Amino acid sequence: MKIIDSEDHHTDTVLKKSIYEDSNLARLWMVDPRYDNVEMYYGMAYGLALRGILAGRERLVEALLPGFDLEVAELFAV
């Protein structure tokens, strides 16, 4: 999971994503507090591909983490 720094969006979303792609990650979740959402990327043969953007009451569930189930809004609750 990567939490985006709202002060340095380019570095967090472009440069670091490239580094993660080079590491052949199976999954990358980019948590963006600017929009209260989570971008879900899946590792593919040619890098990371955006598979969805979740927000609000949508649930973040991950097959690679059995039992993991989290409402996105919970990430941003104060």
PDB file of N, CA, C and O in Angstrom:
ATOM      1  N   MET A   1       0.856  -1.167   0.000  1.00  0.00           N
ATOM      2  CA  MET A   1       0.000   0.000   0.000  1.00  0.00           C
ATOM      3  C   MET A   1       0.899   1.226   0.000  1.00  0.00           C
ATOM      4  O   MET A   1       1.908   1.285   0.684  1.00  0.00           O
ATOM      5  N   LYS A   2       0.521   2.202  -0.805  1.00  0.00           N
ATOM      6  CA  LYS A   2       1.256   3.457  -0.892  1.00  0.00           C
ATOM      7  C   LYS A   2       0.280   4.588  -0.630  1.00  0.00           C
ATOM      8  O   LYS A   2      -0.747   4.682  -1.285  1.00  0.00           O
ATOM      9  N   ILE A   3       0.592   5.451   0.335  1.00  0.00           N
ATOM     10  CA  ILE A   3      -0.241   6.623   0.608  1.00  0.00           C
ATOM     11  C   ILE A   3       0.379   7.807  -0.124  1.00  0.00           C
ATOM     12  O   ILE A   3       1.551   8.117   0.057  1.00  0.00           O
ATOM     13  N   ILE A   4      -0.418   8.448  -0.960  1.00  0.00           N
ATOM     14  CA  ILE A   4       0.053   9.557  -1.773  1.00  0.00           C
ATOM     15  C   ILE A   4       0.216  10.806  -0.917  1.00  0.00           C
ATOM     16  O   ILE A   4      -0.664  11.171  -0.152  1.00  0.00           O
ATOM     17  N   ASP A   5       1.339  11.457  -1.092  1.00  0.00           N
ATOM     18  CA  ASP A   5       1.613  12.728  -0.430  1.00  0.00           C
ATOM     19  C   ASP A   5       1.017  13.842  -1.282  1.00  0.00           C
ATOM     20  O   ASP A   5       1.447  14.063  -2.412  1.00  0.00           O
ATOM     21  N   SER A   6       0.043  14.564  -0.749  1.00  0.00           N
ATOM     22  CA  SER A   6      -0.640  15.597  -1.525  1.00  0.00           C
ATOM     23  C   SER A   6       0.291  16.742  -1.912  1.00  0.00           C
ATOM     24  O   SER A   6       0.012  17.480  -2.848  1.00  0.00           O
ATOM     25  N   GLU A   7       1.417  16.881  -1.232  1.00  0.00           N
ATOM     26  CA  GLU A   7       2.366  17.935  -1.555  1.00  0.00           C
ATOM     27  C   GLU A   7       3.315  17.538  -2.688  1.00  0.00           C
ATOM     28  O   GLU A   7       3.973  18.381  -3.272  1.00  0.00           O
ATOM     29  N   ASP A   8       3.401  16.251  -2.979  1.00  0.00           N
ATOM     30  CA  ASP A   8       4.342  15.771  -3.991  1.00  0.00           C
ATOM     31  C   ASP A   8       3.688  14.675  -4.823  1.00  0.00           C
ATOM     32  O   ASP A   8       4.186  13.558  -4.906  1.00  0.00           O
ATOM     33  N   HIS A   9       2.593  14.996  -5.451  1.00  0.00           N
ATOM     34  CA  HIS A   9       1.788  14.029  -6.190  1.00  0.00           C
ATOM     35  C   HIS A   9       2.569  13.362  -7.318  1.00  0.00           C
ATOM     36  O   HIS A   9       2.487  12.152  -7.513  1.00  0.00           O
ATOM     37  N   HIS A  10       3.344  14.099  -8.088  1.00  0.00           N
ATOM     38  CA  HIS A  10       4.073  13.530  -9.220  1.00  0.00           C
ATOM     39  C   HIS A  10       5.031  12.429  -8.781  1.00  0.00           C
ATOM     40  O   HIS A  10       5.052  11.350  -9.350  1.00  0.00           O
ATOM     41  N   THR A  11       5.828  12.710  -7.761  1.00  0.00           N
ATOM     42  CA  THR A  11       6.773  11.709  -7.272  1.00  0.00           C
ATOM     43  C   THR A  11       6.043  10.470  -6.790  1.00  0.00           C
ATOM     44  O   THR A  11       6.434   9.346  -7.102  1.00  0.00           O
ATOM     45  N   ASP A  12       4.977  10.659  -6.047  1.00  0.00           N
ATOM     46  CA  ASP A  12       4.266   9.522  -5.473  1.00  0.00           C
ATOM     47  C   ASP A  12       3.497   8.698  -6.497  1.00  0.00           C
ATOM     48  O   ASP A  12       3.341   7.498  -6.335  1.00  0.00           O
ATOM     49  N   THR A  13       2.990   9.325  -7.536  1.00  0.00           N
ATOM     50  CA  THR A  13       2.166   8.560  -8.468  1.00  0.00           C
ATOM     51  C   THR A  13       2.892   8.114  -9.723  1.00  0.00           C
ATOM     52  O   THR A  13       2.565   7.077 -10.275  1.00  0.00           O
ATOM     53  N   VAL A  14       3.872   8.843 -10.158  1.00  0.00           N
ATOM     54  CA  VAL A  14       4.549   8.500 -11.407  1.00  0.00           C
ATOM     55  C   VAL A  14       5.884   7.808 -11.136  1.00  0.00           C
ATOM     56  O   VAL A  14       6.096   6.673 -11.552  1.00  0.00           O
ATOM     57  N   LEU A  15       6.756   8.490 -10.426  1.00  0.00           N
ATOM     58  CA  LEU A  15       8.095   7.936 -10.212  1.00  0.00           C
ATOM     59  C   LEU A  15       8.074   6.668  -9.355  1.00  0.00           C
ATOM     60  O   LEU A  15       8.693   5.668  -9.712  1.00  0.00           O
ATOM     61  N   LYS A  16       7.375   6.717  -8.238  1.00  0.00           N
ATOM     62  CA  LYS A  16       7.365   5.545  -7.358  1.00  0.00           C
ATOM     63  C   LYS A  16       6.624   4.377  -7.985  1.00  0.00           C
ATOM     64  O   LYS A  16       7.008   3.224  -7.813  1.00  0.00           O
ATOM     65  N   LYS A  17       5.567   4.648  -8.746  1.00  0.00           N
ATOM     66  CA  LYS A  17       4.854   3.569  -9.429  1.00  0.00           C
ATOM     67  C   LYS A  17       5.797   2.843 -10.378  1.00  0.00           C
ATOM     68  O   LYS A  17       5.781   1.612 -10.476  1.00  0.00           O
ATOM     69  N   SER A  18       6.650   3.584 -11.051  1.00  0.00           N
ATOM     70  CA  SER A  18       7.636   2.986 -11.949  1.00  0.00           C
ATOM     71  C   SER A  18       8.601   2.078 -11.180  1.00  0.00           C
ATOM     72  O   SER A  18       8.937   0.982 -11.633  1.00  0.00           O
ATOM     73  N   ILE A  19       9.027   2.529 -10.016  1.00  0.00           N
ATOM     74  CA  ILE A  19       9.911   1.707  -9.172  1.00  0.00           C
ATOM     75  C   ILE A  19       9.206   0.428  -8.755  1.00  0.00           C
ATOM     76  O   ILE A  19       9.781  -0.666  -8.796  1.00  0.00           O
ATOM     77  N   TYR A  20       7.936   0.543  -8.358  1.00  0.00           N
ATOM     78  CA  TYR A  20       7.172  -0.642  -7.952  1.00  0.00           C
ATOM     79  C   TYR A  20       6.976  -1.597  -9.127  1.00  0.00           C
ATOM     80  O   TYR A  20       7.019  -2.813  -8.961  1.00  0.00           O
ATOM     81  N   GLU A  21       6.778  -1.059 -10.322  1.00  0.00           N
ATOM     82  CA  GLU A  21       6.650  -1.916 -11.510  1.00  0.00           C
ATOM     83  C   GLU A  21       7.926  -2.710 -11.738  1.00  0.00           C
ATOM     84  O   GLU A  21       7.870  -3.898 -12.060  1.00  0.00           O
ATOM     85  N   ASP A  22       9.062  -2.057 -11.575  1.00  0.00           N
ATOM     86  CA  ASP A  22      10.343  -2.730 -11.759  1.00  0.00           C
ATOM     87  C   ASP A  22      10.553  -3.843 -10.738  1.00  0.00           C
ATOM     88  O   ASP A  22      11.330  -4.772 -10.971  1.00  0.00           O
ATOM     89  N   SER A  23       9.857  -3.752  -9.609  1.00  0.00           N
ATOM     90  CA  SER A  23       9.961  -4.770  -8.561  1.00  0.00           C
ATOM     91  C   SER A  23       9.010  -5.936  -8.790  1.00  0.00           C
ATOM     92  O   SER A  23       8.977  -6.874  -7.990  1.00  0.00           O
ATOM     93  N   ASN A  24       8.216  -5.863  -9.863  1.00  0.00           N
ATOM     94  CA  ASN A  24       7.267  -6.920 -10.211  1.00  0.00           C
ATOM     95  C   ASN A  24       6.256  -7.203  -9.104  1.00  0.00           C
ATOM     96  O   ASN A  24       5.982  -8.353  -8.773  1.00  0.00           O
ATOM     97  N   LEU A  25       5.700  -6.136  -8.531  1.00  0.00           N
ATOM     98  CA  LEU A  25       4.667  -6.307  -7.505  1.00  0.00           C
ATOM     99  C   LEU A  25       3.427  -6.967  -8.087  1.00  0.00           C
ATOM    100  O   LEU A  25       3.042  -6.691  -9.221  1.00  0.00           O
ATOM    101  N   ALA A  26       2.799  -7.813  -7.287  1.00  0.00           N
ATOM    102  CA  ALA A  26       1.535  -8.434  -7.705  1.00  0.00           C
ATOM    103  C   ALA A  26       0.382  -7.452  -7.564  1.00  0.00           C
ATOM    104  O   ALA A  26      -0.556  -7.454  -8.362  1.00  0.00           O
ATOM    105  N   ARG A  27       0.436  -6.592  -6.537  1.00  0.00           N
ATOM    106  CA  ARG A  27      -0.619  -5.615  -6.289  1.00  0.00           C
ATOM    107  C   ARG A  27      -0.001  -4.317  -5.780  1.00  0.00           C
ATOM    108  O   ARG A  27       1.003  -4.326  -5.068  1.00  0.00           O
ATOM    109  N   LEU A  28      -0.663  -3.231  -6.113  1.00  0.00           N
ATOM    110  CA  LEU A  28      -0.311  -1.929  -5.566  1.00  0.00           C
ATOM    111  C   LEU A  28      -1.610  -1.200  -5.289  1.00  0.00           C
ATOM    112  O   LEU A  28      -2.462  -1.099  -6.174  1.00  0.00           O
ATOM    113  N   TRP A  29      -1.765  -0.735  -4.076  1.00  0.00           N
ATOM    114  CA  TRP A  29      -2.918   0.100  -3.719  1.00  0.00           C
ATOM    115  C   TRP A  29      -2.363   1.492  -3.459  1.00  0.00           C
ATOM    116  O   TRP A  29      -1.504   1.678  -2.601  1.00  0.00           O
ATOM    117  N   MET A  30      -2.862   2.466  -4.171  1.00  0.00           N
ATOM    118  CA  MET A  30      -2.455   3.851  -3.935  1.00  0.00           C
ATOM    119  C   MET A  30      -3.593   4.550  -3.212  1.00  0.00           C
ATOM    120  O   MET A  30      -4.664   4.759  -3.780  1.00  0.00           O
ATOM    121  N   VAL A  31      -3.355   4.864  -1.954  1.00  0.00           N
ATOM    122  CA  VAL A  31      -4.352   5.513  -1.108  1.00  0.00           C
ATOM    123  C   VAL A  31      -4.189   7.018  -1.282  1.00  0.00           C
ATOM    124  O   VAL A  31      -3.123   7.561  -1.006  1.00  0.00           O
ATOM    125  N   ASP A  32      -5.236   7.665  -1.774  1.00  0.00           N
ATOM    126  CA  ASP A  32      -5.161   9.086  -2.097  1.00  0.00           C
ATOM    127  C   ASP A  32      -6.075   9.898  -1.187  1.00  0.00           C
ATOM    128  O   ASP A  32      -7.282   9.968  -1.409  1.00  0.00           O
ATOM    129  N   PRO A  33      -5.516  10.526  -0.146  1.00  0.00           N
ATOM    130  CA  PRO A  33      -6.329  11.305   0.789  1.00  0.00           C
ATOM    131  C   PRO A  33      -6.900  12.581   0.172  1.00  0.00           C
ATOM    132  O   PRO A  33      -7.825  13.171   0.726  1.00  0.00           O
ATOM    133  N   ARG A  34      -6.412  13.001  -0.977  1.00  0.00           N
ATOM    134  CA  ARG A  34      -6.980  14.181  -1.637  1.00  0.00           C
ATOM    135  C   ARG A  34      -8.403  13.907  -2.106  1.00  0.00           C
ATOM    136  O   ARG A  34      -9.238  14.790  -2.121  1.00  0.00           O
ATOM    137  N   TYR A  35      -8.651  12.664  -2.532  1.00  0.00           N
ATOM    138  CA  TYR A  35      -9.965  12.290  -3.068  1.00  0.00           C
ATOM    139  C   TYR A  35     -10.657  11.209  -2.248  1.00  0.00           C
ATOM    140  O   TYR A  35     -11.715  10.723  -2.639  1.00  0.00           O
ATOM    141  N   ASP A  36     -10.040  10.801  -1.138  1.00  0.00           N
ATOM    142  CA  ASP A  36     -10.573   9.722  -0.300  1.00  0.00           C
ATOM    143  C   ASP A  36     -10.878   8.480  -1.126  1.00  0.00           C
ATOM    144  O   ASP A  36     -11.969   7.895  -1.051  1.00  0.00           O
ATOM    145  N   ASN A  37      -9.895   8.068  -1.926  1.00  0.00           N
ATOM    146  CA  ASN A  37     -10.104   6.855  -2.709  1.00  0.00           C
ATOM    147  C   ASN A  37      -8.844   5.993  -2.719  1.00  0.00           C
ATOM    148  O   ASN A  37      -7.795   6.394  -2.228  1.00  0.00           O
ATOM    149  N   VAL A  38      -8.995   4.798  -3.274  1.00  0.00           N
ATOM    150  CA  VAL A  38      -7.893   3.850  -3.400  1.00  0.00           C
ATOM    151  C   VAL A  38      -7.846   3.371  -4.844  1.00  0.00           C
ATOM    152  O   VAL A  38      -8.846   2.850  -5.357  1.00  0.00           O
ATOM    153  N   GLU A  39      -6.707   3.558  -5.495  1.00  0.00           N
ATOM    154  CA  GLU A  39      -6.505   3.031  -6.834  1.00  0.00           C
ATOM    155  C   GLU A  39      -5.876   1.647  -6.686  1.00  0.00           C
ATOM    156  O   GLU A  39      -4.885   1.487  -5.977  1.00  0.00           O
ATOM    157  N   MET A  40      -6.454   0.665  -7.361  1.00  0.00           N
ATOM    158  CA  MET A  40      -5.952  -0.707  -7.271  1.00  0.00           C
ATOM    159  C   MET A  40      -5.262  -1.076  -8.583  1.00  0.00           C
ATOM    160  O   MET A  40      -5.873  -1.025  -9.647  1.00  0.00           O
ATOM    161  N   TYR A  41      -3.990  -1.437  -8.495  1.00  0.00           N
ATOM    162  CA  TYR A  41      -3.218  -1.858  -9.658  1.00  0.00           C
ATOM    163  C   TYR A  41      -2.853  -3.327  -9.506  1.00  0.00           C
ATOM    164  O   TYR A  41      -2.511  -3.780  -8.413  1.00  0.00           O
ATOM    165  N   TYR A  42      -2.909  -4.061 -10.602  1.00  0.00           N
ATOM    166  CA  TYR A  42      -2.526  -5.471 -10.623  1.00  0.00           C
ATOM    167  C   TYR A  42      -1.274  -5.611 -11.477  1.00  0.00           C
ATOM    168  O   TYR A  42      -1.179  -5.012 -12.545  1.00  0.00           O
ATOM    169  N   GLY A  43      -0.346  -6.438 -11.001  1.00  0.00           N
ATOM    170  CA  GLY A  43       0.854  -6.709 -11.768  1.00  0.00           C
ATOM    171  C   GLY A  43       0.524  -7.566 -12.977  1.00  0.00           C
ATOM    172  O   GLY A  43      -0.128  -8.596 -12.862  1.00  0.00           O
ATOM    173  N   MET A  44       0.954  -7.100 -14.134  1.00  0.00           N
ATOM    174  CA  MET A  44       0.738  -7.814 -15.384  1.00  0.00           C
ATOM    175  C   MET A  44       2.107  -8.074 -16.027  1.00  0.00           C
ATOM    176  O   MET A  44       3.134  -7.629 -15.512  1.00  0.00           O
ATOM    177  N   ALA A  45       2.115  -8.727 -17.145  1.00  0.00           N
ATOM    178  CA  ALA A  45       3.371  -9.049 -17.829  1.00  0.00           C
ATOM    179  C   ALA A  45       4.181  -7.807 -18.176  1.00  0.00           C
ATOM    180  O   ALA A  45       5.408  -7.851 -18.199  1.00  0.00           O
ATOM    181  N   TYR A  46       3.496  -6.687 -18.446  1.00  0.00           N
ATOM    182  CA  TYR A  46       4.196  -5.482 -18.869  1.00  0.00           C
ATOM    183  C   TYR A  46       4.071  -4.344 -17.869  1.00  0.00           C
ATOM    184  O   TYR A  46       4.088  -3.178 -18.238  1.00  0.00           O
ATOM    185  N   GLY A  47       3.935  -4.664 -16.603  1.00  0.00           N
ATOM    186  CA  GLY A  47       3.866  -3.629 -15.573  1.00  0.00           C
ATOM    187  C   GLY A  47       2.558  -3.663 -14.813  1.00  0.00           C
ATOM    188  O   GLY A  47       1.808  -4.637 -14.852  1.00  0.00           O
ATOM    189  N   LEU A  48       2.272  -2.579 -14.107  1.00  0.00           N
ATOM    190  CA  LEU A  48       1.065  -2.474 -13.293  1.00  0.00           C
ATOM    191  C   LEU A  48      -0.081  -1.888 -14.112  1.00  0.00           C
ATOM    192  O   LEU A  48       0.102  -0.894 -14.809  1.00  0.00           O
ATOM    193  N   ALA A  49      -1.244  -2.513 -14.009  1.00  0.00           N
ATOM    194  CA  ALA A  49      -2.429  -2.050 -14.739  1.00  0.00           C
ATOM    195  C   ALA A  49      -3.503  -1.642 -13.740  1.00  0.00           C
ATOM    196  O   ALA A  49      -3.786  -2.386 -12.785  1.00  0.00           O
ATOM    197  N   LEU A  50      -4.094  -0.482 -13.960  1.00  0.00           N
ATOM    198  CA  LEU A  50      -5.177  -0.016 -13.096  1.00  0.00           C
ATOM    199  C   LEU A  50      -6.377  -0.943 -13.267  1.00  0.00           C
ATOM    200  O   LEU A  50      -6.858  -1.154 -14.367  1.00  0.00           O
ATOM    201  N   ARG A  51      -6.862  -1.506 -12.154  1.00  0.00           N
ATOM    202  CA  ARG A  51      -8.004  -2.414 -12.193  1.00  0.00           C
ATOM    203  C   ARG A  51      -9.261  -1.796 -11.621  1.00  0.00           C
ATOM    204  O   ARG A  51     -10.346  -2.313 -11.789  1.00  0.00           O
ATOM    205  N   GLY A  52      -9.108  -0.703 -10.884  1.00  0.00           N
ATOM    206  CA  GLY A  52     -10.286  -0.061 -10.324  1.00  0.00           C
ATOM    207  C   GLY A  52      -9.924   1.032  -9.341  1.00  0.00           C
ATOM    208  O   GLY A  52      -8.786   1.110  -8.872  1.00  0.00           O
ATOM    209  N   ILE A  53     -10.919   1.877  -9.091  1.00  0.00           N
ATOM    210  CA  ILE A  53     -10.784   2.930  -8.093  1.00  0.00           C
ATOM    211  C   ILE A  53     -11.960   2.785  -7.146  1.00  0.00           C
ATOM    212  O   ILE A  53     -13.118   2.778  -7.581  1.00  0.00           O
ATOM    213  N   LEU A  54     -11.663   2.643  -5.865  1.00  0.00           N
ATOM    214  CA  LEU A  54     -12.698   2.449  -4.858  1.00  0.00           C
ATOM    215  C   LEU A  54     -12.792   3.670  -3.956  1.00  0.00           C
ATOM    216  O   LEU A  54     -11.786   4.314  -3.661  1.00  0.00           O
ATOM    217  N   ALA A  55     -14.005   3.960  -3.507  1.00  0.00           N
ATOM    218  CA  ALA A  55     -14.220   5.092  -2.601  1.00  0.00           C
ATOM    219  C   ALA A  55     -15.453   4.827  -1.753  1.00  0.00           C
ATOM    220  O   ALA A  55     -16.251   3.933  -2.045  1.00  0.00           O
ATOM    221  N   GLY A  56     -15.601   5.636  -0.694  1.00  0.00           N
ATOM    222  CA  GLY A  56     -16.801   5.586   0.141  1.00  0.00           C
ATOM    223  C   GLY A  56     -17.044   4.233   0.767  1.00  0.00           C
ATOM    224  O   GLY A  56     -16.174   3.657   1.407  1.00  0.00           O
ATOM    225  N   ARG A  57     -18.240   3.707   0.550  1.00  0.00           N
ATOM    226  CA  ARG A  57     -18.638   2.443   1.175  1.00  0.00           C
ATOM    227  C   ARG A  57     -18.200   1.201   0.399  1.00  0.00           C
ATOM    228  O   ARG A  57     -18.489   0.079   0.812  1.00  0.00           O
ATOM    229  N   GLU A  58     -17.490   1.404  -0.704  1.00  0.00           N
ATOM    230  CA  GLU A  58     -16.986   0.245  -1.447  1.00  0.00           C
ATOM    231  C   GLU A  58     -15.960  -0.475  -0.582  1.00  0.00           C
ATOM    232  O   GLU A  58     -15.298   0.124   0.253  1.00  0.00           O
ATOM    233  N   ARG A  59     -15.843  -1.765  -0.815  1.00  0.00           N
ATOM    234  CA  ARG A  59     -14.989  -2.592   0.023  1.00  0.00           C
ATOM    235  C   ARG A  59     -13.727  -2.995  -0.718  1.00  0.00           C
ATOM    236  O   ARG A  59     -13.768  -3.387  -1.877  1.00  0.00           O
ATOM    237  N   LEU A  60     -12.621  -2.868  -0.009  1.00  0.00           N
ATOM    238  CA  LEU A  60     -11.325  -3.300  -0.512  1.00  0.00           C
ATOM    239  C   LEU A  60     -11.124  -4.731  -0.026  1.00  0.00           C
ATOM    240  O   LEU A  60     -11.005  -4.975   1.178  1.00  0.00           O
ATOM    241  N   VAL A  61     -11.147  -5.657  -0.962  1.00  0.00           N
ATOM    242  CA  VAL A  61     -10.991  -7.084  -0.663  1.00  0.00           C
ATOM    243  C   VAL A  61      -9.856  -7.590  -1.541  1.00  0.00           C
ATOM    244  O   VAL A  61      -9.776  -7.242  -2.713  1.00  0.00           O
ATOM    245  N   GLU A  62      -8.996  -8.410  -0.971  1.00  0.00           N
ATOM    246  CA  GLU A  62      -7.838  -8.875  -1.730  1.00  0.00           C
ATOM    247  C   GLU A  62      -7.658 -10.378  -1.580  1.00  0.00           C
ATOM    248  O   GLU A  62      -7.443 -10.868  -0.464  1.00  0.00           O
ATOM    249  N   ALA A  63      -7.724 -11.095  -2.699  1.00  0.00           N
ATOM    250  CA  ALA A  63      -7.559 -12.550  -2.693  1.00  0.00           C
ATOM    251  C   ALA A  63      -6.181 -12.967  -2.188  1.00  0.00           C
ATOM    252  O   ALA A  63      -6.038 -14.042  -1.595  1.00  0.00           O
ATOM    253  N   LEU A  64      -5.162 -12.126  -2.408  1.00  0.00           N
ATOM    254  CA  LEU A  64      -3.811 -12.451  -1.943  1.00  0.00           C
ATOM    255  C   LEU A  64      -3.669 -12.310  -0.425  1.00  0.00           C
ATOM    256  O   LEU A  64      -2.666 -12.748   0.137  1.00  0.00           O
ATOM    257  N   LEU A  65      -4.664 -11.688   0.212  1.00  0.00           N
ATOM    258  CA  LEU A  65      -4.686 -11.543   1.673  1.00  0.00           C
ATOM    259  C   LEU A  65      -6.005 -12.134   2.178  1.00  0.00           C
ATOM    260  O   LEU A  65      -6.962 -11.404   2.430  1.00  0.00           O
ATOM    261  N   PRO A  66      -6.077 -13.445   2.310  1.00  0.00           N
ATOM    262  CA  PRO A  66      -7.330 -14.077   2.722  1.00  0.00           C
ATOM    263  C   PRO A  66      -7.894 -13.444   3.995  1.00  0.00           C
ATOM    264  O   PRO A  66      -7.173 -13.213   4.964  1.00  0.00           O
ATOM    265  N   GLY A  67      -9.175 -13.107   3.941  1.00  0.00           N
ATOM    266  CA  GLY A  67      -9.838 -12.512   5.091  1.00  0.00           C
ATOM    267  C   GLY A  67      -9.760 -11.002   5.135  1.00  0.00           C
ATOM    268  O   GLY A  67     -10.421 -10.363   5.951  1.00  0.00           O
ATOM    269  N   PHE A  68      -8.947 -10.391   4.273  1.00  0.00           N
ATOM    270  CA  PHE A  68      -8.840  -8.937   4.269  1.00  0.00           C
ATOM    271  C   PHE A  68     -10.080  -8.349   3.607  1.00  0.00           C
ATOM    272  O   PHE A  68     -10.401  -8.655   2.468  1.00  0.00           O
ATOM    273  N   ASP A  69     -10.760  -7.475   4.336  1.00  0.00           N
ATOM    274  CA  ASP A  69     -11.996  -6.853   3.844  1.00  0.00           C
ATOM    275  C   ASP A  69     -12.165  -5.547   4.610  1.00  0.00           C
ATOM    276  O   ASP A  69     -12.366  -5.555   5.819  1.00  0.00           O
ATOM    277  N   LEU A  70     -12.064  -4.420   3.902  1.00  0.00           N
ATOM    278  CA  LEU A  70     -12.083  -3.123   4.552  1.00  0.00           C
ATOM    279  C   LEU A  70     -12.913  -2.144   3.745  1.00  0.00           C
ATOM    280  O   LEU A  70     -12.739  -2.032   2.533  1.00  0.00           O
ATOM    281  N   GLU A  71     -13.807  -1.442   4.418  1.00  0.00           N
ATOM    282  CA  GLU A  71     -14.549  -0.367   3.762  1.00  0.00           C
ATOM    283  C   GLU A  71     -13.592   0.797   3.558  1.00  0.00           C
ATOM    284  O   GLU A  71     -12.922   1.236   4.493  1.00  0.00           O
ATOM    285  N   VAL A  72     -13.525   1.316   2.339  1.00  0.00           N
ATOM    286  CA  VAL A  72     -12.575   2.376   2.006  1.00  0.00           C
ATOM    287  C   VAL A  72     -12.732   3.581   2.923  1.00  0.00           C
ATOM    288  O   VAL A  72     -11.747   4.178   3.357  1.00  0.00           O
ATOM    289  N   ALA A  73     -13.952   3.949   3.245  1.00  0.00           N
ATOM    290  CA  ALA A  73     -14.188   5.111   4.111  1.00  0.00           C
ATOM    291  C   ALA A  73     -13.477   4.972   5.447  1.00  0.00           C
ATOM    292  O   ALA A  73     -13.096   5.984   6.057  1.00  0.00           O
ATOM    293  N   GLU A  74     -13.270   3.743   5.927  1.00  0.00           N
ATOM    294  CA  GLU A  74     -12.579   3.531   7.197  1.00  0.00           C
ATOM    295  C   GLU A  74     -11.133   4.038   7.156  1.00  0.00           C
ATOM    296  O   GLU A  74     -10.585   4.434   8.181  1.00  0.00           O
ATOM    297  N   LEU A  75     -10.529   4.024   5.972  1.00  0.00           N
ATOM    298  CA  LEU A  75      -9.159   4.511   5.844  1.00  0.00           C
ATOM    299  C   LEU A  75      -9.051   6.002   6.103  1.00  0.00           C
ATOM    300  O   LEU A  75      -8.000   6.506   6.500  1.00  0.00           O
ATOM    301  N   PHE A  76     -10.168   6.722   5.864  1.00  0.00           N
ATOM    302  CA  PHE A  76     -10.146   8.176   5.955  1.00  0.00           C
ATOM    303  C   PHE A  76     -10.927   8.716   7.154  1.00  0.00           C
ATOM    304  O   PHE A  76     -11.026   9.926   7.329  1.00  0.00           O
ATOM    305  N   ALA A  77     -11.437   7.827   7.974  1.00  0.00           N
ATOM    306  CA  ALA A  77     -12.172   8.246   9.173  1.00  0.00           C
ATOM    307  C   ALA A  77     -11.211   8.914  10.155  1.00  0.00           C
ATOM    308  O   ALA A  77     -10.076   8.475  10.334  1.00  0.00           O
ATOM    309  N   VAL A  78     -11.662   9.970  10.765  1.00  0.00           N
ATOM    310  CA  VAL A  78     -10.814  10.696  11.724  1.00  0.00           C
ATOM    311  C   VAL A  78     -11.099  10.220  13.120  1.00  0.00           C
ATOM    312  O   VAL A  78     -12.154   9.931  13.501  1.00  0.00           O
TER     313      VAL A  78
END
